[in-house]
XYZ file of C-alpha atoms in Angstrom:
155
model
C 71.264 74.464 98.705
C 73.344 76.774 97.240
C 77.297 76.227 97.678
C 78.407 79.700 99.396
C 80.996 81.305 98.008
C 84.340 82.167 100.483
C 87.631 83.954 99.684
C 89.663 80.628 101.163
C 92.483 79.409 99.148
C 92.998 76.535 101.615
C 96.003 78.291 103.022
C 94.611 78.767 106.679
C 96.647 80.664 109.150
C 94.514 80.745 111.792
C 94.866 76.988 113.140
C 98.389 78.321 113.681
C 97.215 80.995 115.929
C 96.833 83.992 113.418
C 93.690 86.537 114.394
C 93.678 87.412 110.587
C 94.482 84.627 107.907
C 97.385 84.992 105.862
C 95.507 83.276 103.279
C 91.699 84.556 103.060
C 92.611 87.565 104.856
C 89.348 87.153 107.269
C 89.302 87.933 110.943
C 89.495 84.114 112.437
C 85.315 85.248 113.755
C 84.881 85.912 110.203
C 85.911 82.350 108.886
C 84.302 80.366 111.803
C 80.816 82.291 111.244
C 80.671 82.069 107.574
C 78.515 79.905 106.709
C 75.868 81.232 109.122
C 76.559 84.785 108.477
C 74.096 86.832 105.973
C 74.630 86.885 102.864
C 75.427 90.934 102.545
C 77.736 90.474 105.837
C 79.833 87.989 103.509
C 79.284 90.362 100.843
C 80.693 93.430 103.050
C 83.727 91.117 103.843
C 84.503 90.074 100.130
C 84.357 93.695 99.379
C 86.767 94.525 101.970
C 89.330 91.935 101.445
C 89.211 92.827 97.403
C 89.511 96.721 98.041
C 92.356 96.496 100.597
C 94.250 94.319 98.017
C 93.526 96.274 94.810
C 94.806 99.299 97.012
C 98.004 97.560 98.383
C 98.597 95.786 95.012
C 98.447 98.950 93.410
C 101.586 100.502 94.613
C 103.759 98.050 93.040
C 102.155 96.850 90.388
C 100.271 97.943 86.814
C 98.074 95.297 85.027
C 99.796 95.337 80.868
C 96.992 92.170 79.964
C 94.211 90.748 82.285
C 94.335 87.202 79.850
C 97.786 87.234 79.709
C 97.820 87.198 83.861
C 94.839 84.384 83.804
C 96.471 82.571 81.161
C 99.214 82.235 83.525
C 97.046 81.337 86.630
C 95.822 78.812 85.190
C 98.877 77.203 83.413
C 100.701 76.864 86.244
C 97.572 75.955 88.667
C 97.395 78.604 91.097
C 94.535 79.123 93.195
C 92.786 82.471 93.105
C 89.572 84.174 93.643
C 87.717 84.202 90.333
C 85.366 87.130 91.541
C 88.147 89.066 92.749
C 89.874 91.633 89.748
C 92.503 90.838 88.636
C 94.684 93.007 90.535
C 94.130 90.902 93.424
C 95.088 87.624 91.520
C 98.800 89.015 91.630
C 98.997 88.140 95.266
C 98.257 84.581 94.219
C 100.700 84.665 91.880
C 103.264 85.962 93.874
C 102.385 83.689 97.231
C 103.124 80.586 94.976
C 105.784 82.037 92.161
C 107.497 84.921 93.435
C 110.445 83.083 94.042
C 110.646 81.957 90.676
C 109.559 84.924 88.184
C 112.204 86.166 86.275
C 110.169 88.316 83.580
C 107.135 90.127 85.187
C 105.481 91.317 81.520
C 105.384 87.625 80.788
C 102.385 87.632 83.698
C 100.540 90.748 81.408
C 102.266 93.116 84.757
C 104.825 95.526 84.940
C 106.407 97.238 88.088
C 105.599 100.598 89.079
C 108.158 103.562 89.439
C 107.452 102.963 93.145
C 108.295 99.039 93.086
C 111.414 99.888 90.721
C 112.913 102.348 93.437
C 113.004 99.475 95.768
C 115.804 97.759 94.352
C 118.567 99.473 91.786
C 119.178 96.496 89.647
C 115.490 96.131 88.496
C 115.841 96.374 84.567
C 112.342 97.006 82.332
C 112.473 93.369 81.848
C 114.525 91.380 84.302
C 112.569 91.383 87.683
C 114.447 89.746 90.853
C 112.478 87.157 91.982
C 114.133 88.773 96.067
C 112.556 91.763 94.960
C 109.205 89.933 94.315
C 109.109 88.235 97.787
C 109.974 91.401 99.460
C 107.040 92.957 97.485
C 104.571 90.073 98.052
C 106.162 90.333 102.165
C 104.630 94.126 102.159
C 101.701 93.575 100.268
C 100.791 90.998 102.438
C 101.720 93.153 105.721
C 99.826 95.774 104.462
C 96.719 93.814 103.819
C 96.551 92.455 107.039
C 97.333 95.669 109.065
C 94.671 97.561 107.357
C 92.349 94.462 108.076
C 93.105 94.528 111.961
C 93.030 97.786 111.894
C 89.037 98.156 109.618
C 87.992 95.422 112.385
C 89.233 97.069 115.520
C 87.223 100.228 114.437
C 84.041 98.342 113.885
C 81.472 99.548 116.758
């Protein structure tokens, strides 16, 4: 029997009462029915998660070096969905390391002008860990709100 791919990263907030998981960004019904869902339905959910994440992350970050980001994720043993675009991996990096990162370029990333504008003390090579935590919260909130909106719009 083939393994069913899942966006689960082992952090399920639906067990705490959330309707949309803060870890994998799936609705609780999607999680419960994942194994019984048709492959096309699962793929549609994966694509939705990936696109919403790319859209939210792109407002704050520019990817400079995919390989460098990948190396850092592997080095720090951060769980991420490998099949997703590297922009999606940034959310997993921030989930684990936002409070510890000082030089975002060491991870193959740079902040967009919009993100830099959120904090006046952010220089080119120094990034406030507090700013990264704020950005992570904003990205997560955007993805969760958009997921909820899309699910509510379904016929």
